[in-house]
CSV table of C-alpha atoms in Angstrom, one decimal:
chain,number,residue,atom,x,y,z
C,1,MET,CA,-21.7,98.5,-68.4
C,2,ARG,CA,-18.3,98.3,-69.8
C,3,PHE,CA,-18.1,102.1,-69.8
C,4,ARG,CA,-19.1,102.3,-66.1
C,5,GLU,CA,-16.9,99.7,-65.1
C,6,GLU,CA,-13.5,101.0,-66.5
C,7,ASN,CA,-14.4,104.8,-65.6
C,8,THR,CA,-15.2,103.5,-62.1
C,9,SER,CA,-11.9,101.6,-62.1
C,10,VAL,CA,-10.3,104.9,-63.2
C,11,LEU,CA,-11.8,106.9,-60.4
C,12,ARG,CA,-11.1,104.4,-57.8
C,13,LYS,CA,-7.6,103.9,-58.8
C,14,CYS,CA,-7.1,107.9,-58.7
C,15,ILE,CA,-8.6,107.7,-55.0
C,16,GLN,CA,-6.0,104.8,-54.1
C,17,VAL,CA,-3.2,106.8,-55.7
C,18,TRP,CA,-4.2,109.6,-53.3
C,19,PHE,CA,-4.3,107.4,-50.2
C,20,VAL,CA,-1.3,105.7,-51.0
C,21,ARG,CA,0.8,109.0,-51.7
C,22,ARG,CA,-0.2,110.2,-48.3
C,23,ASN,CA,1.0,107.0,-46.7
C,24,ILE,CA,-1.2,107.6,-43.8
C,25,ASP,CA,-3.1,104.5,-42.3
C,26,ASN,CA,-5.7,107.0,-40.8
C,27,PHE,CA,-6.1,109.6,-43.5
C,28,PRO,CA,-9.4,111.1,-42.6
C,29,PHE,CA,-7.9,112.1,-39.1
C,30,ASN,CA,-4.5,112.9,-39.8
C,31,SER,CA,-3.6,116.8,-40.2
C,32,TYR,CA,-1.1,115.7,-43.1
C,33,GLY,CA,1.8,117.4,-41.8
C,34,ASP,CA,3.4,120.1,-44.3
C,35,ASP,CA,2.4,117.9,-47.4
C,36,GLY,CA,-1.3,118.2,-47.5
C,37,ARG,CA,-1.6,121.5,-49.7
C,38,SER,CA,0.9,119.9,-52.0
C,39,GLN,CA,-1.7,117.2,-52.8
C,40,LEU,CA,-4.5,119.4,-53.8
C,41,PRO,CA,-3.8,118.6,-57.4
C,42,HIS,CA,-4.8,115.0,-56.9
C,43,VAL,CA,-8.0,116.0,-55.4
C,44,HIS,CA,-9.0,118.2,-58.3
C,45,ARG,CA,-7.9,115.1,-60.6
C,46,ILE,CA,-10.2,112.6,-58.7
C,47,LEU,CA,-13.2,115.2,-58.8
C,48,LYS,CA,-12.6,115.3,-62.5
C,49,GLU,CA,-12.8,111.8,-62.9
C,50,TYR,CA,-15.9,111.6,-60.8
C,51,ASP,CA,-17.8,114.6,-62.6
C,52,GLU,CA,-17.0,112.9,-65.9
C,53,VAL,CA,-18.2,109.3,-64.7
C,54,VAL,CA,-21.5,110.3,-62.7
C,55,LEU,CA,-22.7,112.0,-66.0
C,56,GLU,CA,-22.8,108.5,-67.6
C,57,ALA,CA,-23.4,106.0,-64.7
C,58,SER,CA,-24.2,105.9,-60.8
C,59,LEU,CA,-21.4,104.7,-59.0
C,60,PRO,CA,-21.0,102.1,-56.1
C,61,THR,CA,-21.9,103.6,-52.6
C,62,THR,CA,-18.1,102.7,-51.8
C,63,VAL,CA,-16.7,104.9,-54.2
C,64,CYS,CA,-19.1,107.8,-53.6
C,65,ARG,CA,-17.9,107.6,-49.7
C,66,GLU,CA,-14.3,107.5,-50.7
C,67,VAL,CA,-14.7,110.8,-52.9
C,68,CYS,CA,-16.8,112.4,-50.1
C,69,SER,CA,-14.1,111.3,-47.5
C,70,THR,CA,-11.2,112.9,-49.9
C,71,LEU,CA,-13.2,115.9,-50.0
C,72,LEU,CA,-13.5,116.5,-46.2
C,73,ALA,CA,-9.8,115.8,-45.5
C,74,ALA,CA,-8.9,118.2,-48.4
C,75,SER,CA,-11.3,120.9,-46.8
C,76,ARG,CA,-8.6,121.4,-44.6
C,77,PHE,CA,-6.4,123.4,-47.0
C,78,SER,CA,-6.1,126.4,-49.6
C,79,THR,CA,-8.6,129.3,-49.9
C,80,THR,CA,-11.9,129.9,-48.3
C,81,ALA,CA,-13.7,129.6,-51.4
C,82,TRP,CA,-12.2,126.0,-51.9
C,83,LYS,CA,-13.0,124.9,-48.1
C,84,ARG,CA,-16.7,125.9,-49.0
C,85,THR,CA,-16.8,124.3,-52.1
C,86,ALA,CA,-15.3,120.6,-50.9
C,87,ILE,CA,-17.7,120.8,-48.1
C,88,GLU,CA,-20.6,121.8,-50.1
C,89,ARG,CA,-19.7,118.9,-52.6
C,90,ALA,CA,-19.3,116.3,-49.9
C,91,LYS,CA,-22.9,117.3,-48.5
C,92,ARG,CA,-24.4,116.6,-51.7
C,93,ILE,CA,-22.7,113.5,-52.2
C,94,LEU,CA,-24.0,112.5,-48.6
C,95,ALA,CA,-27.8,113.9,-49.5
C,96,THR,CA,-28.7,110.3,-50.4
C,97,ASP,CA,-26.4,108.4,-47.9
C,98,THR,CA,-27.0,107.5,-44.4
C,99,ASP,CA,-23.4,106.8,-43.3
C,100,CYS,CA,-23.4,108.3,-40.0
C,101,TYR,CA,-19.8,108.6,-39.5
C,102,LEU,CA,-19.5,110.7,-43.0
C,103,HIS,CA,-22.3,113.0,-41.8
C,104,ALA,CA,-20.8,113.8,-38.6
C,105,TRP,CA,-17.4,114.5,-40.2
C,106,ALA,CA,-19.3,116.9,-42.5
C,107,ALA,CA,-21.1,118.6,-39.9
C,108,HIS,CA,-17.6,119.2,-38.1
C,109,ARG,CA,-15.8,120.6,-41.1
C,110,GLU,CA,-18.7,122.9,-41.6
C,111,SER,CA,-18.8,124.0,-38.1
C,112,ALA,CA,-14.9,124.7,-38.1
C,113,LEU,CA,-15.3,126.4,-41.3
C,114,LEU,CA,-18.1,128.9,-40.0
C,115,ARG,CA,-16.2,129.7,-36.9
C,116,MET,CA,-13.3,130.5,-38.8
C,117,LEU,CA,-15.7,133.0,-40.8
C,118,GLY,CA,-16.6,134.5,-37.2
C,119,GLU,CA,-20.0,132.9,-37.8
C,120,ILE,CA,-20.2,131.3,-34.4
C,121,ASP,CA,-24.2,131.1,-34.3
C,122,ASN,CA,-24.3,129.3,-37.7
C,123,SER,CA,-21.5,127.0,-36.7
C,124,ASN,CA,-23.3,125.9,-33.6
C,125,GLN,CA,-26.4,125.2,-36.0
C,126,ALA,CA,-24.3,123.3,-38.3
C,127,LEU,CA,-23.7,120.9,-35.2
C,128,ILE,CA,-27.3,121.1,-33.8
C,129,MET,CA,-28.7,120.2,-37.3
C,130,PHE,CA,-26.6,117.2,-37.2
C,131,VAL,CA,-27.5,116.2,-33.6
C,132,HIS,CA,-31.4,116.5,-34.6
C,133,SER,CA,-31.0,114.5,-37.7
C,134,THR,CA,-32.1,111.1,-38.6
C,135,VAL,CA,-28.9,109.8,-38.7
C,136,PHE,CA,-27.8,110.6,-35.1
C,137,PRO,CA,-26.1,107.8,-33.4
C,138,GLY,CA,-29.4,107.4,-31.1
C,139,HIS,CA,-30.8,105.7,-33.8
C,140,ASP,CA,-28.4,102.8,-34.0
C,141,LYS,CA,-27.0,101.6,-30.7
C,142,GLY,CA,-24.2,99.5,-32.4
C,143,LEU,CA,-22.1,102.9,-33.0
C,144,GLU,CA,-22.0,103.6,-29.7
C,145,ALA,CA,-19.3,100.8,-29.0
C,146,ASN,CA,-17.5,101.9,-32.3
C,147,SER,CA,-14.1,103.8,-31.5
C,148,SER,CA,-14.3,105.6,-34.9
C,149,TRP,CA,-17.7,106.8,-34.2
C,150,ASN,CA,-16.9,107.9,-30.6
C,151,ALA,CA,-13.8,109.9,-32.1
C,152,GLN,CA,-15.9,111.5,-34.5
C,153,ARG,CA,-18.0,112.4,-31.9
C,154,GLY,CA,-15.3,113.8,-30.1
C,155,ASP,CA,-14.4,116.4,-32.9
C,156,LEU,CA,-18.0,117.5,-32.7
C,157,VAL,CA,-17.9,118.1,-29.0
C,158,ILE,CA,-14.6,119.9,-29.4
C,159,SER,CA,-16.0,122.3,-32.2
C,160,TYR,CA,-18.9,123.1,-29.8
C,161,ALA,CA,-16.5,123.6,-27.0
C,162,GLU,CA,-14.4,126.0,-29.3
C,163,ASN,CA,-17.8,127.9,-30.2
C,164,LEU,CA,-18.3,128.5,-26.7
C,165,ALA,CA,-14.8,129.8,-25.7
C,166,GLN,CA,-15.2,132.2,-28.5
C,167,GLN,CA,-18.4,133.2,-26.6
C,168,ASN,CA,-16.4,133.9,-23.3
C,169,ASP,CA,-18.1,130.9,-21.8
C,170,LEU,CA,-14.9,129.0,-20.7
C,171,ILE,CA,-16.9,127.1,-17.8
C,172,ARG,CA,-19.4,125.3,-20.1
C,173,ALA,CA,-16.3,124.8,-22.7
C,174,LYS,CA,-14.6,123.0,-20.3
C,175,GLN,CA,-17.1,120.8,-19.2
C,176,GLU,CA,-18.0,120.0,-22.4
C,177,LEU,CA,-14.4,119.0,-23.5
C,178,LEU,CA,-14.3,116.7,-20.1
C,179,GLY,CA,-17.3,115.2,-21.0
C,180,TRP,CA,-15.9,113.2,-24.0
C,181,LYS,CA,-13.6,110.2,-23.4
C,182,PRO,CA,-12.4,107.3,-25.3
C,183,ILE,CA,-14.6,104.0,-25.1
C,184,ASP,CA,-11.5,102.4,-23.3
C,185,PRO,CA,-9.5,105.3,-21.2
C,186,THR,CA,-6.8,102.9,-20.8
C,187,ASP,CA,-6.4,101.7,-24.5
C,188,PRO,CA,-7.7,104.3,-26.8
C,189,SER,CA,-7.7,103.7,-30.7
C,190,THR,CA,-5.4,105.6,-32.9
C,191,MET,CA,-8.4,107.8,-33.8
C,192,GLU,CA,-9.2,108.5,-30.4
C,193,ARG,CA,-5.9,109.4,-29.5
C,194,LEU,CA,-5.9,112.0,-32.1
C,195,VAL,CA,-9.1,113.4,-30.8
C,196,LEU,CA,-7.9,113.3,-27.2
C,197,ARG,CA,-4.6,115.2,-28.2
C,198,SER,CA,-7.0,118.0,-29.4
C,199,ARG,CA,-9.1,117.7,-26.4
C,200,ASN,CA,-6.3,118.1,-24.1
C,201,ILE,CA,-4.6,121.3,-25.7
C,202,ASN,CA,-7.7,122.8,-25.7
C,203,LEU,CA,-8.2,122.5,-22.0
C,204,GLY,CA,-4.6,123.7,-21.6
C,205,LYS,CA,-5.7,126.9,-24.0
C,206,MET,CA,-8.7,127.4,-21.7
C,207,LEU,CA,-6.5,127.7,-18.7
C,208,ARG,CA,-4.2,130.2,-20.6
C,209,TYR,CA,-7.6,132.1,-21.6
C,210,GLU,CA,-8.5,132.4,-17.5
C,211,GLY,CA,-5.0,133.8,-17.1
C,212,ARG,CA,-3.9,130.7,-15.0
C,213,PHE,CA,-0.4,131.0,-16.6
C,214,GLN,CA,1.5,128.4,-14.6
C,215,ASP,CA,-1.1,126.0,-14.3
C,216,ALA,CA,-1.8,126.1,-18.0
C,217,LEU,CA,2.1,125.7,-18.5
C,218,SER,CA,2.4,122.7,-16.2
C,219,TYR,CA,-0.5,121.0,-18.2
C,220,LEU,CA,1.0,121.6,-21.7
C,221,GLU,CA,4.4,121.1,-20.9
C,222,ASP,CA,3.3,117.4,-19.8
C,223,LEU,CA,1.5,117.1,-23.4
C,224,LEU,CA,4.5,118.2,-24.9
C,225,HIS,CA,6.6,116.0,-23.2
C,226,GLU,CA,4.4,113.3,-24.2
C,227,SER,CA,4.2,114.6,-27.6
C,228,GLU,CA,7.9,114.0,-28.1
C,229,LEU,CA,7.3,110.1,-27.9
C,230,ASP,CA,4.2,110.3,-30.0
C,231,GLY,CA,4.8,110.3,-33.6
C,232,LEU,CA,0.8,111.5,-34.0
C,233,TYR,CA,2.2,115.0,-33.4
C,234,GLU,CA,5.1,115.3,-35.4
C,235,GLY,CA,5.2,117.7,-38.3
C,236,THR,CA,1.1,118.5,-37.6
C,237,GLY,CA,-0.9,121.4,-37.0
C,238,TRP,CA,-1.9,120.4,-33.5
C,239,GLY,CA,1.9,119.8,-32.6
C,240,ARG,CA,2.5,123.4,-33.5
C,241,THR,CA,-0.5,124.5,-31.9
C,242,LEU,CA,0.9,123.0,-28.7
C,243,LEU,CA,4.2,124.5,-29.1
C,244,SER,CA,2.8,127.9,-29.8
C,245,ASN,CA,0.8,127.8,-26.4
C,246,VAL,CA,3.6,126.7,-24.6
C,247,ALA,CA,5.5,129.7,-26.0
C,248,ASP,CA,3.5,132.2,-25.2
C,249,LEU,CA,3.2,130.9,-21.8
C,250,LEU,CA,7.0,130.9,-21.2
C,251,ILE,CA,6.6,134.5,-22.4
C,252,GLU,CA,3.8,135.5,-20.1
C,253,LEU,CA,5.9,133.9,-17.1
C,254,ASP,CA,9.2,136.2,-18.2
C,255,ARG,CA,10.9,133.2,-20.1
C,256,PRO,CA,11.2,134.6,-23.4
C,257,GLY,CA,14.9,133.0,-23.9
C,258,ASP,CA,13.1,129.6,-23.0
C,259,ALA,CA,10.2,130.1,-25.6
C,260,GLU,CA,12.9,131.1,-28.6
C,261,ALA,CA,14.7,127.9,-27.8
C,262,LEU,CA,11.3,125.7,-28.0
C,263,LEU,CA,10.4,127.5,-31.1
C,264,MET,CA,13.5,127.9,-33.3
C,265,PRO,CA,14.0,124.1,-34.3
C,266,GLU,CA,10.4,123.9,-35.7
C,267,LEU,CA,10.5,127.3,-37.5
C,268,THR,CA,14.1,126.2,-39.0
C,269,ARG,CA,12.8,122.9,-40.1
C,270,MET,CA,9.5,124.4,-41.5
C,271,ALA,CA,11.6,127.4,-43.5
C,272,SER,CA,13.8,124.6,-44.9
C,273,ARG,CA,10.5,123.2,-46.5
C,274,GLY,CA,9.1,126.5,-47.4
C,275,CYS,CA,5.9,126.2,-45.4
C,276,HIS,CA,6.8,128.3,-42.6
C,277,ASN,CA,4.3,131.0,-43.5
C,278,VAL,CA,1.3,128.8,-43.4
C,279,SER,CA,-1.2,129.3,-40.8
C,280,SER,CA,0.4,127.2,-37.9
C,281,GLY,CA,3.9,128.5,-39.0
C,282,ARG,CA,2.9,132.1,-39.0
C,283,ARG,CA,1.4,131.5,-35.1
C,284,LEU,CA,4.9,130.2,-34.3
C,285,GLN,CA,6.4,133.6,-35.7
C,286,LEU,CA,4.1,135.7,-33.8
C,287,ALA,CA,5.0,134.2,-30.6
C,288,LEU,CA,8.9,134.2,-31.4
C,289,ILE,CA,8.3,138.1,-32.2
C,290,GLU,CA,6.5,138.6,-28.8
C,291,GLY,CA,9.7,136.9,-27.1
C,292,PHE,CA,11.9,139.6,-28.9
C,293,MET,CA,9.8,142.5,-27.7
C,294,LYS,CA,10.0,140.9,-24.2
C,295,ARG,CA,13.4,141.3,-24.1
C,296,GLY,CA,13.5,144.7,-25.9
C,297,MET,CA,15.0,143.5,-28.9
C,298,TYR,CA,12.6,145.9,-31.1
C,299,ASP,CA,14.6,146.2,-34.2
C,300,ARG,CA,14.6,142.4,-34.7
C,301,ALA,CA,11.0,142.4,-33.8
C,302,GLU,CA,10.1,145.0,-36.2
C,303,GLU,CA,12.0,143.3,-39.0
C,304,ASN,CA,10.2,140.0,-38.6
C,305,LEU,CA,6.9,141.8,-38.2
C,306,LEU,CA,7.1,143.6,-41.4
C,307,LYS,CA,7.8,140.7,-43.2
C,308,LEU,CA,4.8,138.8,-41.7
C,309,GLN,CA,2.5,142.1,-42.5
C,310,ARG,CA,3.4,141.0,-46.1
C,311,VAL,CA,2.4,137.6,-45.7
C,312,TYR,CA,-1.0,138.3,-44.3
C,313,GLU,CA,-1.8,141.0,-46.5
C,314,ALA,CA,-1.3,138.9,-49.4
C,315,ILE,CA,-3.9,136.3,-48.3
C,316,ALA,CA,-7.2,136.2,-50.4
C,317,ASP,CA,-10.3,136.2,-48.9
C,318,PRO,CA,-8.8,135.8,-45.4
C,319,ASP,CA,-10.8,134.2,-42.5
C,320,THR,CA,-10.7,135.1,-38.8
C,321,LEU,CA,-7.3,133.5,-38.3
C,322,PRO,CA,-5.2,135.7,-40.4
C,323,LYS,CA,-7.7,138.5,-39.8
C,324,LYS,CA,-6.6,138.2,-35.8
C,325,GLY,CA,-2.8,138.0,-37.2
C,326,ILE,CA,-2.5,141.1,-38.9
C,327,PHE,CA,-4.5,142.9,-35.9
C,328,ARG,CA,-1.9,141.2,-33.9
C,329,VAL,CA,1.0,142.5,-36.1
C,330,TRP,CA,-0.7,146.2,-36.2
C,331,THR,CA,-0.5,146.2,-32.3
C,332,SER,CA,3.1,144.7,-32.0
C,333,LEU,CA,4.2,147.4,-34.4
C,334,ALA,CA,2.1,150.3,-32.5
C,335,ARG,CA,3.5,149.0,-29.2
C,336,ILE,CA,7.3,149.1,-30.7
C,337,SER,CA,6.8,152.7,-31.5
C,338,HIS,CA,5.1,153.4,-28.4
C,339,SER,CA,7.8,152.0,-26.4
C,340,ARG,CA,10.4,154.2,-28.5
C,341,SER,CA,8.1,157.4,-27.6
C,342,ASP,CA,7.6,157.6,-31.3
C,343,TRP,CA,4.3,159.2,-30.8
C,344,ASN,CA,3.1,160.0,-34.3
C,345,LYS,CA,4.1,156.6,-35.5
C,346,ALA,CA,2.5,154.8,-32.5
C,347,ILE,CA,-0.7,156.9,-33.0
C,348,SER,CA,-0.7,155.9,-36.9
C,349,GLY,CA,0.0,152.1,-35.7
C,350,TRP,CA,-2.8,152.1,-33.2
C,351,GLN,CA,-5.5,153.5,-35.7
C,352,GLN,CA,-4.5,150.6,-38.2
C,353,ALA,CA,-4.8,148.5,-35.4
C,354,LEU,CA,-8.4,149.8,-35.0
C,355,GLU,CA,-9.0,149.5,-38.5
C,356,ALA,CA,-7.9,145.8,-38.5
C,357,LEU,CA,-10.4,144.7,-35.9
C,358,ASP,CA,-12.5,143.3,-38.9
C,359,VAL,CA,-13.5,140.3,-36.4
C,360,PRO,CA,-17.3,140.8,-34.7
C,361,GLU,CA,-16.7,139.9,-31.4
C,362,TRP,CA,-13.4,142.4,-31.2
C,363,GLN,CA,-15.0,145.5,-32.8
C,364,LYS,CA,-16.4,147.0,-29.5
C,365,GLY,CA,-15.0,144.5,-26.7
C,366,PHE,CA,-11.8,144.2,-24.6
C,367,ASN,CA,-9.2,144.3,-27.3
C,368,ALA,CA,-10.9,147.3,-28.8
C,369,GLY,CA,-10.7,149.0,-25.4
C,370,LEU,CA,-7.2,148.2,-24.8
C,371,VAL,CA,-6.0,149.9,-28.4
C,372,ARG,CA,-8.3,153.1,-27.5
C,373,TYR,CA,-6.4,153.1,-24.2
C,374,SER,CA,-3.1,152.9,-25.8
C,375,LEU,CA,-4.1,155.6,-28.5
C,376,ALA,CA,-5.5,158.0,-26.0
C,377,TYR,CA,-2.2,157.6,-24.1
C,378,ALA,CA,-0.3,158.5,-27.3
C,379,LEU,CA,-2.5,161.6,-28.0
C,380,PHE,CA,-2.0,162.8,-24.5
C,381,MET,CA,1.7,162.7,-25.1
C,382,ILE,CA,1.6,165.0,-28.2
C,383,GLY,CA,-1.0,167.4,-26.4
C,384,SER,CA,-3.8,166.2,-28.2
C,385,VAL,CA,-5.9,166.3,-24.8
C,386,GLN,CA,-9.4,167.0,-25.7
C,387,GLU,CA,-9.1,164.1,-28.4
C,388,SER,CA,-7.6,161.9,-25.8
C,389,SER,CA,-10.3,162.1,-23.5
C,390,GLU,CA,-12.8,161.5,-26.2
C,391,VAL,CA,-11.0,158.3,-27.3
C,392,LEU,CA,-10.6,157.3,-23.6
C,393,LYS,CA,-14.3,157.7,-23.1
C,394,VAL,CA,-14.8,155.2,-25.6
C,395,ALA,CA,-12.2,152.8,-24.3
C,396,ARG,CA,-13.6,152.6,-21.0
C,397,MET,CA,-17.0,151.7,-22.1
C,398,ASN,CA,-15.5,149.0,-24.5
C,399,LEU,CA,-13.4,147.3,-21.3
C,400,GLU,CA,-16.5,147.5,-19.2
C,401,SER,CA,-18.5,145.7,-21.8
C,402,GLU,CA,-16.6,142.6,-21.9
C,403,GLY,CA,-14.2,142.3,-18.9
C,404,ARG,CA,-10.7,141.3,-18.8
C,405,LYS,CA,-9.2,138.8,-21.3
C,406,PHE,CA,-6.1,136.9,-21.9
C,407,TRP,CA,-6.6,136.0,-25.5
C,408,ILE,CA,-3.4,137.5,-27.0
C,409,VAL,CA,0.1,137.0,-25.3
C,410,GLY,CA,1.7,140.1,-23.9
C,411,PHE,CA,-1.0,142.3,-25.3
C,412,ASN,CA,-3.8,141.2,-23.0
C,413,SER,CA,-1.6,141.1,-19.9
C,414,TYR,CA,1.3,142.9,-19.0
C,415,TRP,CA,0.5,145.5,-22.2
C,416,HIS,CA,-2.6,145.9,-20.3
C,417,ASP,CA,-1.2,146.4,-17.0
C,418,PHE,CA,1.1,148.9,-18.4
C,419,ILE,CA,-1.0,151.2,-20.3
C,420,ILE,CA,-3.8,151.3,-17.7
C,421,GLU,CA,-1.2,152.4,-15.4
C,422,ARG,CA,0.5,155.0,-17.7
C,423,ILE,CA,-3.4,156.6,-18.2
C,424,THR,CA,-3.8,156.8,-14.2
C,425,THR,CA,-0.7,158.8,-14.3
C,426,THR,CA,-2.1,161.5,-16.7
C,427,GLY,CA,-5.4,162.2,-14.9
C,428,LEU,CA,-7.7,161.9,-17.5
């Protein structure tokens, strides 16, 4: 008994140290700013202690839940392999636990990971399995008035809406997002506020995806102004998601200088802390580079693209986010060569972009068609008319199969219009 008490005490102390070091009141719902990755060694120490203790004795439910919460929180960081491990270990701990909140959180994290891996159907299945399980809140009506539970339910709704958006069902995605609200909209809890910011940013993104750039900018700029007074946004992934989306919209609306002014303070701050190449930092850099290209600053854009290319290519076991990032790098490099009339280099770039389309929903759809349209024009310009015609035939089928999209700033909007007009002038 003494062994169990001493080791349980050690494990609990580890977890307490982790929570204190984070200095966060609502640890599970915070995105940890820039420091989450640096805390992973503490998670591994907790798991080491946990594994040693459970070999000798069972642990109190409260301790197991603390370990599970730590795993789910830490599953946002590091490699895909670690994220899978953390989620699977959390699910094993929960196999004999009926805590609705933790089961919902595990379903949300698994759904998010599967979506990042491009497995949209499996991501939806993770949510459906939770909804139909015996721990669904309908079996405990008392949870319906619990703000923590409502916040977690909101995360599940957002995950489902993001899947719908990936499947091009923006109408249903918006309906799902608008269907979730804080229990008391006039006084949401801290956790509900965190989910509310995520929901509202996603609503703004849906407007952008529809090509409603001015409406989206007005909506997201209001959120941006609110965030300046809200510490829950500072130094977080969601804060940077908001910045990058506003910057994209400024560029779409021919205000690249304003986009740069918005992005540079956060990028400078991140660079000073050595975290500018994390996922949210890469996203800000891509927006900055698009602004350079919009202003014809091709040398500066190319220099930054080559740096970012090396960062992306160094990522081991990439999920869809870095895969989409490297696709954007190649299309941007190809556009620069295209704009310089460096046709052979442009052809190479467009071909590399096609090879980078390692995302299932992009391989034969709108983006693939747009790359092929661009490639066809470059081939035409070097006199390869027959090959150009063959590539263009496939490009047209790609675009017709999916219709117009506004997923990627610049490339899906003004570059699309430019290259379609150029192809028209060839008579192909």
